[in-house]
Amino acid sequence: MVKIECISLIGGIDKSGNPENITSLDIRKGEIIGIVGPTGSGKSQLIADIEQLSQKDSSTRRQILVNGKVPSPALRNDPRQKMVAQLSQNMNFLADMEVRDFLRLHARCRGKDQISTDEIIQKANQLTGEPIKPNDNLTILSGGQTRALMVADVAVISESPIVLIDEIENAGIKKHEALELLSGHNKLIMIVTHDPVMALSAKKRIIMKNGGMSTLLEATPEENIVSEQLTGIDATILQLRELLRNGKHIRETDLHNLPQSLLCKEENASLTL
Amino acid sequence: MSNQQNINSLPLIIIAGTPGAGKTSILVHTIRILKSANRRPALVKIDCLATDDDIRFAKLGLPVLVGLSRDMCPDHYSIYNLDEMKEFAQKNHADSLIMETAGLCHRCAPYTENCLGVCVIDSTSGPNNPGKAGPFLSCADIVVVTKGDMISQAEREIFRERILEANPRCYIVDVNGLNGQGAAELAQKFQSFKAGSSGEDKLRHNAPFAVCTLCIGEQRVDKKFHRGLLRNMNGCEQYVGE
């Protein structure tokens, strides 16, 4: 197995055929990079390029180097040697088979036969509402259950030094827990997101525009404060979501927790500056 | 070199795959790359009843020939007309011949021993499909997997494993028919392919047994009208006829 220290994204062209603003970008292990931009701006294509370790052979003409070198075809194709785990935007499985068989087969593809499928299902069930059963057919799972199972599968079976995540916030699964499950120590993580909480939790973010990598922004100290405040707001919203899901009425006081917690955070944050 | 030898040294690439798998789309992307590398392949599209793929091919500015097999088995038709296709390619100063088959019943494979056999298979057809696909997959040199962007990474990996179970020696290329991702790798394989040397070319796989009475126009359903080699669902096989 090749040890990943760094991957390099060598810029290609945008949708108009013009060179990308970012001509070269190194990402090191341990880094979390956000990818943001309007819908259709090329975010998913960027992580598809990384998943495929494109060699100027995709529509974007980007090249991906691993530790500064062109990766071998086996690294690109052989699941047993793959170093990229990808959670795509898909909300459905198309494979017509039972959950347990699917996980077993996938574990075999990745050369990890010893992995317990029950453990993966249990991890998935921590992210979703109604539990997934081992003998459920994949195609009957709901969008949220599917997403949760995909997250657990990527985290355990596809466990790789590079993790690509496309819109973890969709399908109503517990995004923070999901992200935690996927992250792990010292991995190189890229997150496509429309969610300010997710976007600001990354130290750096790539701004996509018209299919090209337009700018690389580093989170400012002020953004770090905002990020903490946002996390508070987000926790309140998630709380409300759970109350609604469980058939409760919402009271004004449920919301009132919010400004107070925010206020505290703000004071603390300014002090640390 | 005699004309016949000339014809035999023309690299022949045969593309097979299920309807809707994306044969034409991936070919258009691949041929564009070949063209930009100053290659000049001739293109032949075989279909059963009708096709408009020749219009897509014609936009590439290369010689295009269409064959409709009509009442004849399309794979038999394409093999029977190989000489005509090669002559067409030669007359048009092509440096290779790429033939896209209609390929329907999956019990035979259209590849000859001397050709580069390319099977196109749709990954959304599910992980059980490669095992059912038959000789057009198991005899192929290259298996092109399409629509990979529509399924999860795990499903893609399982699909790949299943292909290798059906055909352990094949080379697998993922190609996206919409944006052409992966087509460069396929074009590279086309470019480096040299025609096989065996003088008398043969099919890699035999076609299904003989001719049945339905093939020659019988429409009546009752058992007593059926002739030829007949297989009952209980496993018994018998020959009925003279």
Coordinates of C-alpha atoms in Angstrom, one line a residue:
Chain A
M1 CA 0.0 0.0 0.0
V2 CA 1.3 3.4 -1.0
K3 CA 1.6 5.9 1.9
I4 CA -0.1 9.2 1.1
E5 CA 1.7 12.3 2.0
C6 CA 0.2 14.7 -0.5
I7 CA -1.9 14.8 -3.6
S8 CA -1.6 17.6 -6.2
L9 CA -4.4 18.9 -8.3
I10 CA -3.0 20.2 -11.5
G11 CA -5.6 22.6 -13.0
G12 CA -7.2 21.9 -16.4
I13 CA -9.9 23.9 -18.1
D14 CA -13.3 25.3 -17.0
K15 CA -16.6 24.8 -18.9
S16 CA -15.7 27.5 -21.4
G17 CA -12.4 25.9 -22.2
N18 CA -10.3 28.5 -20.4
P19 CA -7.5 27.5 -18.0
E20 CA -8.6 27.2 -14.4
N21 CA -7.6 30.0 -12.0
I22 CA -5.9 27.6 -9.7
T23 CA -3.2 26.0 -11.8
S24 CA -1.8 23.8 -9.0
L25 CA -2.9 22.9 -5.5
D26 CA -1.2 20.5 -3.0
I27 CA -3.3 18.9 -0.3
R28 CA -1.5 17.1 2.5
K29 CA -2.7 14.4 4.8
G30 CA -4.6 15.6 7.8
E31 CA -6.1 18.5 5.9
I32 CA -9.8 19.0 5.5
I33 CA -10.8 21.0 2.4
G34 CA -14.2 22.3 1.7
I35 CA -15.5 22.6 -1.9
V36 CA -18.2 25.2 -2.4
G37 CA -19.9 26.9 -5.3
P38 CA -23.2 27.3 -7.0
T39 CA -25.0 24.2 -8.3
G40 CA -23.6 23.1 -11.6
S41 CA -20.2 24.8 -10.9
G42 CA -18.3 21.6 -11.1
K43 CA -17.9 20.5 -7.4
S44 CA -18.9 16.9 -8.0
Q45 CA -16.7 16.7 -11.1
L46 CA -13.7 17.9 -9.0
I47 CA -14.1 15.0 -6.6
A48 CA -14.8 12.6 -9.5
D49 CA -11.5 13.6 -10.9
I50 CA -9.8 12.9 -7.7
E51 CA -11.6 9.5 -7.2
Q52 CA -10.5 8.5 -10.7
L53 CA -7.1 10.0 -10.3
S54 CA -7.7 11.7 -13.6
Q55 CA -4.7 12.1 -16.0
K56 CA -5.9 14.9 -18.2
D57 CA -8.4 12.4 -19.6
S58 CA -11.6 13.8 -18.2
S59 CA -13.7 16.7 -19.5
T60 CA -11.8 19.1 -17.2
R61 CA -8.3 17.9 -18.4
R62 CA -7.1 17.9 -14.7
Q63 CA -4.2 15.8 -13.6
I64 CA -4.0 14.3 -10.1
L65 CA -0.5 13.4 -8.7
V66 CA 0.1 11.2 -5.7
N67 CA 3.1 12.2 -3.7
G68 CA 4.2 14.3 -6.6
K69 CA 4.1 11.4 -9.1
V70 CA 1.7 10.0 -11.7
P71 CA -0.1 7.1 -10.1
S72 CA 0.0 3.6 -11.6
P73 CA -3.1 2.2 -13.4
A74 CA -3.5 -0.3 -10.6
L75 CA -3.9 2.5 -8.1
R76 CA -6.5 4.0 -10.3
N77 CA -8.6 0.8 -10.9
D78 CA -7.9 -2.1 -8.5
P79 CA -10.2 -1.8 -5.5
R80 CA -7.7 -3.7 -3.4
Q81 CA -5.1 -1.0 -3.9
K82 CA -7.4 2.0 -4.0
M83 CA -6.6 4.8 -1.7
V84 CA -9.7 6.9 -2.2
A85 CA -13.1 6.4 -0.5
Q86 CA -15.9 8.3 -2.0
L87 CA -19.4 9.1 -0.7
S88 CA -21.2 10.2 -3.8
Q89 CA -24.5 12.1 -4.0
N90 CA -26.4 9.0 -4.9
M91 CA -29.5 8.4 -2.8
N92 CA -30.5 5.0 -4.1
F93 CA -28.8 1.7 -4.5
L94 CA -29.5 0.0 -7.8
A95 CA -28.0 -3.4 -6.9
D96 CA -30.8 -5.9 -6.3
M97 CA -29.4 -7.8 -3.3
E98 CA -29.7 -8.0 0.5
V99 CA -27.8 -5.6 2.7
R100 CA -25.7 -8.3 4.3
D101 CA -24.7 -9.9 1.0
F102 CA -23.9 -6.6 -0.5
L103 CA -21.5 -5.7 2.4
R104 CA -19.9 -9.1 2.3
L105 CA -19.3 -8.8 -1.5
H106 CA -17.9 -5.3 -1.2
A107 CA -15.6 -6.3 1.7
R108 CA -14.3 -9.1 -0.5
C109 CA -13.7 -6.6 -3.4
R110 CA -11.5 -4.5 -1.0
G111 CA -9.7 -7.6 0.3
K112 CA -11.3 -7.2 3.8
D113 CA -13.2 -10.5 4.2
Q114 CA -12.8 -10.5 8.0
I115 CA -14.9 -7.4 8.5
S116 CA -18.2 -7.9 10.4
T117 CA -21.2 -6.9 8.4
D118 CA -23.3 -6.5 11.6
E119 CA -20.9 -3.9 12.9
I120 CA -21.3 -1.8 9.7
I121 CA -25.1 -2.1 9.8
Q122 CA -25.0 -1.0 13.5
K123 CA -22.9 2.0 12.6
A124 CA -25.3 2.9 9.8
N125 CA -28.3 2.6 12.2
Q126 CA -26.7 5.2 14.5
L127 CA -27.0 7.7 11.7
T128 CA -30.6 7.1 10.6
G129 CA -34.1 6.9 12.0
E130 CA -35.7 3.6 11.3
P131 CA -33.1 0.8 11.6
I132 CA -31.8 -1.1 8.6
K133 CA -32.0 -4.9 8.9
P134 CA -29.4 -7.3 7.5
N135 CA -31.8 -9.1 5.2
D136 CA -33.5 -5.9 3.8
N137 CA -33.2 -5.6 0.1
L138 CA -30.9 -2.6 -0.8
T139 CA -33.4 -1.2 -3.3
I140 CA -36.2 -0.8 -0.7
L141 CA -34.1 1.3 1.7
S142 CA -35.2 4.9 2.0
G143 CA -33.0 7.8 0.9
G144 CA -31.8 8.4 4.5
Q145 CA -31.2 4.7 5.2
T146 CA -29.3 4.3 1.9
R147 CA -27.1 7.3 2.7
A148 CA -26.4 6.0 6.2
L149 CA -25.4 2.6 4.9
M150 CA -23.2 4.2 2.2
V151 CA -21.5 6.3 4.9
A152 CA -20.9 3.2 7.1
D153 CA -19.7 1.2 4.1
V154 CA -17.3 4.0 3.1
A155 CA -16.0 4.4 6.6
V156 CA -15.4 0.7 7.3
I157 CA -14.9 -1.2 4.1
S158 CA -13.5 1.5 1.8
E159 CA -11.4 2.8 4.7
S160 CA -8.8 4.8 2.8
P161 CA -6.3 7.6 3.4
I162 CA -8.3 9.9 1.1
V163 CA -11.9 10.5 1.8
L164 CA -14.2 12.4 -0.6
I165 CA -17.6 13.4 0.6
D166 CA -20.4 14.8 -1.6
E167 CA -23.1 16.7 0.3
I168 CA -23.2 14.7 3.6
E169 CA -26.0 17.1 4.8
N170 CA -28.7 15.8 2.4
A171 CA -31.2 12.9 3.1
G172 CA -31.6 14.0 6.7
I173 CA -29.0 11.7 8.4
K174 CA -27.0 12.9 11.4
K175 CA -24.3 14.8 9.5
H176 CA -22.0 15.5 12.4
E177 CA -21.9 11.8 13.5
A178 CA -21.5 10.8 9.8
L179 CA -18.6 13.1 9.3
E180 CA -17.0 11.9 12.5
L181 CA -17.4 8.3 11.3
L182 CA -15.8 9.1 8.0
S183 CA -13.0 11.3 9.1
G184 CA -10.5 9.3 11.2
H185 CA -7.0 10.3 12.2
N186 CA -4.6 12.0 9.7
K187 CA -6.8 11.5 6.6
L188 CA -7.0 13.8 3.7
I189 CA -10.6 14.9 3.5
M190 CA -12.5 16.9 0.9
I191 CA -16.1 17.9 1.5
V192 CA -18.5 19.2 -1.2
T193 CA -21.1 21.2 0.6
H194 CA -23.8 23.8 0.5
D195 CA -24.1 23.9 4.3
P196 CA -22.3 26.9 6.0
V197 CA -21.7 24.8 9.1
M198 CA -19.8 22.2 7.1
A199 CA -18.1 24.7 4.8
L200 CA -16.8 26.8 7.8
S201 CA -15.6 23.7 9.7
A202 CA -12.9 23.3 7.0
K203 CA -9.7 25.2 7.4
K204 CA -9.5 25.9 3.6
R205 CA -12.1 25.9 0.9
I206 CA -12.0 25.8 -2.9
I207 CA -14.4 28.0 -4.6
M208 CA -15.8 26.5 -7.8
K209 CA -17.0 28.6 -10.7
N210 CA -18.1 27.6 -14.2
G211 CA -16.5 24.2 -13.9
G212 CA -13.1 25.5 -12.8
M213 CA -11.3 25.9 -9.4
S214 CA -11.6 29.6 -9.1
T215 CA -10.1 30.5 -5.7
L216 CA -8.6 28.9 -2.6
L217 CA -9.7 30.7 0.6
E218 CA -8.4 30.1 4.1
A219 CA -10.8 30.4 7.0
T220 CA -10.2 33.8 8.8
P221 CA -10.1 34.0 12.6
E222 CA -13.5 35.8 12.4
E223 CA -14.9 32.9 10.4
N224 CA -13.7 30.6 13.1
I225 CA -15.8 32.5 15.6
V226 CA -18.8 32.5 13.2
S227 CA -18.2 28.8 12.7
E228 CA -18.6 28.1 16.5
Q229 CA -21.7 30.3 16.7
L230 CA -23.2 28.5 13.7
T231 CA -22.6 25.1 15.3
G232 CA -24.8 26.4 18.2
I233 CA -27.6 27.5 15.8
D234 CA -27.2 24.2 14.0
A235 CA -27.5 22.2 17.2
T236 CA -30.8 24.0 18.0
I237 CA -32.2 23.3 14.5
L238 CA -31.2 19.7 14.8
Q239 CA -33.0 19.5 18.2
L240 CA -36.1 21.0 16.6
R241 CA -35.9 18.5 13.8
E242 CA -35.8 15.6 16.3
L243 CA -38.8 17.1 18.2
L244 CA -40.8 17.4 15.0
R245 CA -39.8 13.9 13.8
N246 CA -41.0 12.5 17.1
G247 CA -44.4 14.1 16.9
K248 CA -43.9 16.9 19.4
H249 CA -45.1 20.4 19.3
I250 CA -42.5 23.1 19.3
R251 CA -42.5 25.8 22.0
E252 CA -41.0 29.2 21.9
T253 CA -38.7 28.2 24.7
D254 CA -37.2 25.5 22.5
L255 CA -35.9 28.3 20.4
H256 CA -34.8 30.5 23.3
N257 CA -32.0 28.2 24.2
L258 CA -30.4 29.6 21.0
P259 CA -29.5 33.2 21.6
Q260 CA -28.1 32.5 25.1
S261 CA -25.8 29.7 24.0
L262 CA -24.7 32.0 21.2
L263 CA -24.0 34.8 23.5
C264 CA -21.8 32.7 25.7
K265 CA -19.9 31.3 22.7
E266 CA -19.4 34.8 21.3
E267 CA -17.9 36.1 24.6
N268 CA -15.6 33.1 24.9
A269 CA -14.5 33.3 21.3
S270 CA -13.6 37.0 21.6
L271 CA -11.6 36.3 24.8
T272 CA -9.6 33.7 23.0
L273 CA -8.7 36.2 20.3
Chain B
M1 CA 1.3 -7.2 -50.8
S2 CA -1.8 -8.6 -52.5
N3 CA -5.1 -7.0 -51.9
Q4 CA -6.3 -9.9 -49.7
Q5 CA -3.3 -9.6 -47.4
N6 CA -3.8 -5.9 -47.2
I7 CA -7.4 -6.4 -46.1
N8 CA -6.3 -8.9 -43.5
S9 CA -3.8 -6.6 -42.0
L10 CA -6.4 -4.0 -41.4
P11 CA -7.0 -3.8 -37.6
L12 CA -10.6 -4.8 -36.9
I13 CA -12.3 -3.6 -33.7
I14 CA -15.7 -5.1 -32.9
I15 CA -18.0 -3.5 -30.3
A16 CA -20.8 -5.5 -28.7
G17 CA -23.1 -4.7 -25.8
T18 CA -26.7 -4.6 -24.7
P19 CA -29.1 -2.0 -26.2
G20 CA -28.8 1.3 -24.4
A21 CA -25.5 0.4 -22.7
G22 CA -23.9 3.4 -24.4
K23 CA -21.9 1.8 -27.3
T24 CA -22.5 4.7 -29.7
S25 CA -21.8 7.4 -27.1
I26 CA -18.5 6.0 -25.9
L27 CA -17.5 5.3 -29.5
V28 CA -18.2 8.9 -30.5
H29 CA -15.9 10.2 -27.7
T30 CA -13.2 7.6 -28.4
I31 CA -13.2 8.2 -32.2
R32 CA -12.9 12.0 -31.6
I33 CA -9.7 11.3 -29.7
L34 CA -8.5 8.9 -32.4
K35 CA -9.2 11.6 -35.0
S36 CA -7.2 14.2 -33.1
A37 CA -4.3 11.8 -33.1
N38 CA -4.5 11.7 -36.9
R39 CA -6.1 8.3 -37.1
R40 CA -8.7 7.5 -39.7
P41 CA -10.9 4.6 -38.8
A42 CA -13.9 3.5 -41.0
L43 CA -17.1 3.0 -39.0
V44 CA -19.7 0.4 -39.6
K45 CA -23.0 0.3 -37.6
I46 CA -25.0 -2.9 -37.8
D47 CA -28.6 -2.8 -36.5
C48 CA -31.7 -4.9 -37.1
L49 CA -34.5 -2.8 -38.3
A50 CA -33.5 0.9 -38.2
T51 CA -30.7 3.1 -36.8
D52 CA -29.9 6.8 -36.7
D53 CA -26.5 6.3 -35.1
D54 CA -25.0 6.8 -38.6
I55 CA -26.0 10.5 -38.3
R56 CA -24.0 10.8 -35.0
F57 CA -21.1 9.0 -36.6
A58 CA -21.3 11.1 -39.8
K59 CA -20.7 14.3 -37.8
L60 CA -17.2 12.9 -37.0
G61 CA -16.3 13.4 -40.7
L62 CA -15.1 9.8 -41.2
P63 CA -16.4 7.1 -43.6
V64 CA -19.6 5.5 -42.2
L65 CA -21.4 2.5 -43.5
V66 CA -24.7 1.1 -42.2
G67 CA -26.0 -2.4 -42.4
L68 CA -29.5 -3.5 -41.4
S69 CA -29.8 -7.3 -40.9
R70 CA -33.6 -7.3 -41.1
D71 CA -34.7 -10.9 -41.1
M72 CA -31.3 -12.3 -40.6
C73 CA -29.5 -12.8 -37.2
P74 CA -27.6 -9.5 -36.8
D75 CA -24.4 -11.2 -35.5
H76 CA -24.5 -13.6 -38.4
Y77 CA -25.1 -10.8 -40.8
S78 CA -22.1 -8.8 -39.5
I79 CA -19.7 -11.7 -39.8
Y80 CA -21.1 -12.7 -43.2
N81 CA -20.4 -9.1 -44.5
L82 CA -16.9 -8.6 -43.0
D83 CA -15.3 -8.6 -46.5
E84 CA -17.6 -5.9 -47.7
M85 CA -16.9 -3.8 -44.7
K86 CA -13.1 -4.2 -45.0
E87 CA -13.3 -3.3 -48.7
F88 CA -15.3 -0.2 -47.8
A89 CA -12.6 0.7 -45.3
Q90 CA -9.9 0.2 -47.8
K91 CA -11.6 2.1 -50.5
N92 CA -12.0 5.0 -48.1
H93 CA -8.3 4.9 -47.1
A94 CA -9.1 4.0 -43.5
D95 CA -6.3 2.7 -41.2
S96 CA -8.7 0.6 -39.1
L97 CA -12.3 -0.7 -39.1
I98 CA -14.5 -0.2 -36.1
M99 CA -17.8 -2.2 -36.2
E100 CA -20.6 -1.6 -33.7
T101 CA -22.9 -4.6 -33.6
A102 CA -26.6 -4.8 -32.7
G103 CA -25.9 -7.9 -30.5
L104 CA -29.2 -9.1 -29.0
C105 CA -29.6 -12.7 -27.9
H106 CA -26.3 -13.0 -25.9
R107 CA -25.7 -16.6 -26.7
C108 CA -22.9 -15.9 -29.2
A109 CA -20.2 -13.4 -29.4
P110 CA -19.5 -11.4 -32.6
Y111 CA -15.7 -11.3 -32.0
T112 CA -13.3 -13.0 -34.4
E113 CA -9.9 -14.3 -33.2
N114 CA -8.0 -11.6 -35.1
C115 CA -10.1 -8.6 -33.9
L116 CA -10.0 -6.5 -30.8
G117 CA -13.3 -7.6 -29.0
V118 CA -14.8 -4.8 -27.0
C119 CA -17.9 -5.4 -24.7
V120 CA -19.8 -2.4 -23.5
I121 CA -21.8 -3.0 -20.3
D122 CA -24.1 -0.7 -18.3
S123 CA -23.2 -0.8 -14.6
T124 CA -26.7 0.2 -13.6
S125 CA -27.9 -3.2 -14.9
G126 CA -26.9 -4.6 -11.5
P127 CA -24.1 -6.8 -10.1
N128 CA -25.8 -10.0 -11.2
N129 CA -25.7 -9.0 -14.8
P130 CA -22.0 -9.8 -15.7
G131 CA -22.7 -13.4 -14.7
K132 CA -25.6 -13.6 -17.1
A133 CA -24.1 -11.7 -20.0
G134 CA -22.6 -14.7 -21.7
P135 CA -19.9 -15.0 -24.3
F136 CA -20.0 -11.4 -25.6
L137 CA -18.6 -10.5 -22.2
S138 CA -16.6 -13.6 -21.4
C139 CA -14.7 -13.6 -24.8
A140 CA -14.0 -9.9 -24.9
D141 CA -10.5 -8.4 -24.7
I142 CA -11.7 -5.1 -23.3
V143 CA -14.8 -4.6 -21.1
V144 CA -16.1 -1.0 -21.1
V145 CA -18.2 -0.1 -18.0
T146 CA -20.6 2.8 -18.5
K147 CA -22.9 4.9 -16.3
G148 CA -20.6 4.4 -13.2
D149 CA -21.5 7.9 -12.1
M150 CA -25.0 6.8 -11.4
I151 CA -24.1 4.2 -8.7
S152 CA -22.1 4.3 -5.5
Q153 CA -18.4 3.5 -5.3
A154 CA -19.2 0.2 -3.6
E155 CA -21.5 -0.9 -6.3
R156 CA -18.9 0.0 -9.0
E157 CA -16.3 -2.1 -7.2
I158 CA -18.7 -5.0 -6.9
F159 CA -19.6 -4.7 -10.5
R160 CA -16.0 -4.8 -11.5
E161 CA -15.3 -7.9 -9.4
R162 CA -18.3 -9.7 -11.1
I163 CA -16.9 -8.9 -14.5
L164 CA -13.5 -10.3 -13.6
E165 CA -15.3 -13.5 -12.3
A166 CA -16.9 -13.9 -15.8
N167 CA -13.8 -12.9 -17.7
P168 CA -10.6 -12.9 -15.6
R169 CA -8.3 -11.9 -18.5
C170 CA -10.2 -8.8 -19.7
Y171 CA -9.0 -5.3 -19.4
I172 CA -11.7 -3.1 -17.8
V173 CA -12.1 0.6 -18.7
D174 CA -14.6 2.9 -17.1
V175 CA -16.0 5.3 -19.6
N176 CA -18.6 8.0 -19.1
G177 CA -20.7 8.2 -22.2
L178 CA -21.9 11.7 -21.4
N179 CA -18.7 13.6 -20.8
G180 CA -16.2 11.1 -22.3
Q181 CA -14.2 10.5 -19.1
G182 CA -12.1 7.4 -19.6
A183 CA -12.4 7.5 -23.4
A184 CA -8.7 8.5 -23.7
E185 CA -7.7 5.2 -22.2
L186 CA -10.0 3.3 -24.6
A187 CA -8.6 5.2 -27.5
Q188 CA -5.1 4.3 -26.4
K189 CA -6.1 0.6 -26.5
F190 CA -7.6 1.0 -30.0
Q191 CA -4.4 2.8 -31.2
S192 CA -2.0 0.2 -29.9
F193 CA -4.0 -2.7 -31.3
K194 CA -2.4 -4.6 -34.3
A195 CA -4.4 -7.0 -36.4
G196 CA -3.9 -10.7 -35.5
S197 CA -1.8 -12.8 -37.9
S198 CA -3.7 -16.0 -38.3
G199 CA -4.5 -16.4 -42.0
E200 CA -8.0 -17.8 -41.7
D201 CA -10.0 -15.8 -39.1
K202 CA -12.5 -17.6 -36.9
L203 CA -15.2 -16.7 -34.5
R204 CA -14.2 -17.0 -30.9
H205 CA -17.4 -18.6 -29.8
N206 CA -19.9 -20.9 -31.5
A207 CA -23.4 -19.6 -32.2
P208 CA -26.5 -21.4 -30.6
F209 CA -27.4 -24.8 -32.1
A210 CA -28.7 -25.0 -35.6
V211 CA -31.9 -23.4 -36.9
C212 CA -35.4 -23.7 -35.3
T213 CA -38.7 -23.7 -37.0
L214 CA -39.5 -20.3 -35.6
C215 CA -36.4 -18.9 -37.4
I216 CA -37.8 -20.0 -40.7
G217 CA -41.2 -18.5 -40.2
E218 CA -43.3 -20.9 -38.1
Q219 CA -45.8 -18.9 -36.0
R220 CA -48.1 -21.7 -34.6
V221 CA -47.6 -22.3 -30.9
D222 CA -48.7 -25.9 -30.4
K223 CA -45.8 -28.4 -29.7
K224 CA -46.6 -30.6 -32.7
F225 CA -45.5 -27.9 -35.2
H226 CA -42.0 -27.6 -33.8
R227 CA -39.0 -29.2 -35.5
G228 CA -35.3 -29.2 -34.9
L229 CA -33.2 -29.4 -31.8
L230 CA -35.7 -28.8 -29.0
R231 CA -35.1 -28.4 -25.3
N232 CA -37.8 -28.9 -22.7
M233 CA -37.8 -27.0 -19.4
N234 CA -37.4 -30.4 -17.7
G235 CA -33.9 -30.6 -19.2
C236 CA -34.7 -33.1 -21.9
E237 CA -33.3 -32.3 -25.3
Q238 CA -34.4 -34.0 -28.5
Y239 CA -34.2 -33.7 -32.2
V240 CA -37.6 -33.7 -34.0
G241 CA -37.5 -34.0 -37.8
E242 CA -36.2 -36.0 -40.7

